[in-house]
């Protein structure tokens, strides 16, 4: 059962699509207590065994107990354990224990979930303004509650089948030649691949919807040439539009008033990759339609997929921020002048200056350090929502959602019968109807393989089914074993993309020794694509989850509930990737009998039925493990070099004898 409550005067986020009548709060909301005296605060006393699921793209565990999380879309490339905010804001949790209750706080600004952080058994959810919708969902299990939630937020985005192929990306590919070399590296080594990503350097001076003509002398021909090799090129689109006379998108946006404005009506100016930019006001439906229509510039050139970046929106610095630094410097210079050189030499800071010409006083330094993603900047610009000016910080978490909505709505118009790949960095629940997400700038750390795994079911709970992380890690230097282990998890994530940052060690699969191991692991992905895509379509069409925590399927098994390094996938599988270094296997927990499968490097398949309980399984770097649930089977096909070449004629069934599988196709 779903109940909707209203507090104050909420902003309409469009997260929920179902029409639900507002319930009266006579005697509370049937769960916890609420106060609206000093902002909004929901309180709930957790039982010792309650598990708190949800929060989508968030740090730490599948059970969110024991920390605090703040929904505040942030461009933070350092996902260490203490971080409370990442790129998305997914305000849905499920309290699972004696009762099972789902709570969705539809509030687009900062919202704090204190889940036993301040007090071990106290859950509080609070925000500054008591203006929100709260949805309360009750059901028989966490899984049931989640499916009800998925139903009210509308059907998730369906990615094209090719997007289940493998993709290679790197920030630093600049020219057509760079891209061709990547394709050659894969095709020559017979490592299957379907996509190569274009990061910001394909653009002319980082201008959205332009292509650098020197780096790509005949772009449409290049795109077609790639298509002929069954490679889709996926360009990045950034949120900020470069300010430059003669750049049509900038000039049109200014003329039509489609950029975010300051209080005085002038266009807000922020620096990002292109230098000074304006932000398209994607919360204004007319501006959203306009910005979305620009994707056609690239679809006209043969492009059929995009990734939207920097849409928190990220800000390196603003004009106002720079003015503040300048003011602080001027004040300091004045102070120095007034004091005269002798006096200055006598005070601490003055001595600093004498010793080091670059030293600046604390005040100037702190102003400089605050330039990037400064909360003050988010109060300096406004959106035009139905003629009303809404200050950005009050709706901050909706920007990435609406940038991707702009693209999604436009792509439906541009090519109504063609599915396009679309995913975003920043998101809010509701965006799941328009595109997928990737989990942003992780690092080549073993702990981030596990973080990748733990985020997946939580994201599915919030509607984001087409998702994945940068395999091999974005920041830091990757090693061969880390990339192989991470790919063996990526075999199962809908988005399977190897991506790395500028300046890090090259981590394309053909850069390492024994390339055949990479060929094999990615080959396993292609053997499973018919099954994985079928389960993806089933999950989307039935408002169901592709990835689930074990506790969703085995709610009475405490050990299963506490197992957070394995996942249920579709109705048939459990996955148990290896995520530690220098090991020859790992321990797994089986909540019931299952069949252990290993895809061996020689192409054979190892099978062994294992009993309920704990087992140590051996998994070499070049093997891919999975478990098939009792009484189930899955289709597998022969390896293909691209999704288009998958031959269903080679299908065989793997699993329990006598089982059958219903394959769903597009
Ligand atoms: O400030 O486009 O998360 O995937 O490679 C960095 C360059 C901007 C951040 C994205 C990353 C991408 C990078 N971008």
PDB file of C-alpha atoms and ligand atoms in Angstrom, residues 171 199-200 236 273 307 309-310 316 425 438 440-441 470 474 497 499, ligand 1:
ATOM      1  CA  UNK A 171      39.987  10.685 -20.929  1.00  0.00           C
ATOM      2  CA  UNK A 199      35.675  12.214 -23.924  1.00  0.00           C
ATOM      3  CA  UNK A 200      35.844  16.036 -23.956  1.00  0.00           C
ATOM      4  CA  UNK A 236      30.304  13.067 -23.903  1.00  0.00           C
ATOM      5  CA  UNK A 273      36.318  22.972 -19.005  1.00  0.00           C
ATOM      6  CA  UNK A 307      26.974  10.298 -21.780  1.00  0.00           C
ATOM      7  CA  UNK A 309      28.808  14.783 -17.554  1.00  0.00           C
ATOM      8  CA  UNK A 310      29.472  17.641 -15.112  1.00  0.00           C
ATOM      9  CA  UNK A 316      35.404  25.191 -11.000  1.00  0.00           C
ATOM     10  CA  UNK A 425      26.680  11.261 -13.983  1.00  0.00           C
ATOM     11  CA  UNK A 438      27.561   5.473 -14.280  1.00  0.00           C
ATOM     12  CA  UNK A 440      31.510   8.567 -11.575  1.00  0.00           C
ATOM     13  CA  UNK A 441      35.171   8.952 -10.744  1.00  0.00           C
ATOM     14  CA  UNK A 470      34.364   2.618 -14.466  1.00  0.00           C
ATOM     15  CA  UNK A 474      39.095   5.929 -13.165  1.00  0.00           C
ATOM     16  CA  UNK A 497      32.864   0.028 -19.639  1.00  0.00           C
ATOM     17  CA  UNK A 499      37.349   4.001 -18.360  1.00  0.00           C
TER      18      UNK A 499
HETATM   19  O1  LIG B   1      36.496  17.188 -14.515  1.00  0.00           O
HETATM   20  O2  LIG B   1      35.610  14.664 -19.187  1.00  0.00           O
HETATM   21  O3  LIG B   1      33.463  11.798 -14.444  1.00  0.00           O
HETATM   22  O4  LIG B   1      34.453  10.317 -16.594  1.00  0.00           O
HETATM   23  O5  LIG B   1      36.581  11.430 -18.054  1.00  0.00           O
HETATM   24  C1  LIG B   1      36.544  15.900 -15.061  1.00  0.00           C
HETATM   25  C2  LIG B   1      36.657  14.332 -18.333  1.00  0.00           C
HETATM   26  C3  LIG B   1      35.503  15.775 -16.130  1.00  0.00           C
HETATM   27  C4  LIG B   1      34.595  13.731 -15.235  1.00  0.00           C
HETATM   28  C5  LIG B   1      33.991  12.414 -15.585  1.00  0.00           C
HETATM   29  C6  LIG B   1      35.028  11.549 -16.247  1.00  0.00           C
HETATM   30  C7  LIG B   1      35.565  12.230 -17.474  1.00  0.00           C
HETATM   31  C8  LIG B   1      36.138  13.600 -17.092  1.00  0.00           C
HETATM   32  N1  LIG B   1      35.120  14.406 -16.407  1.00  0.00           N
END
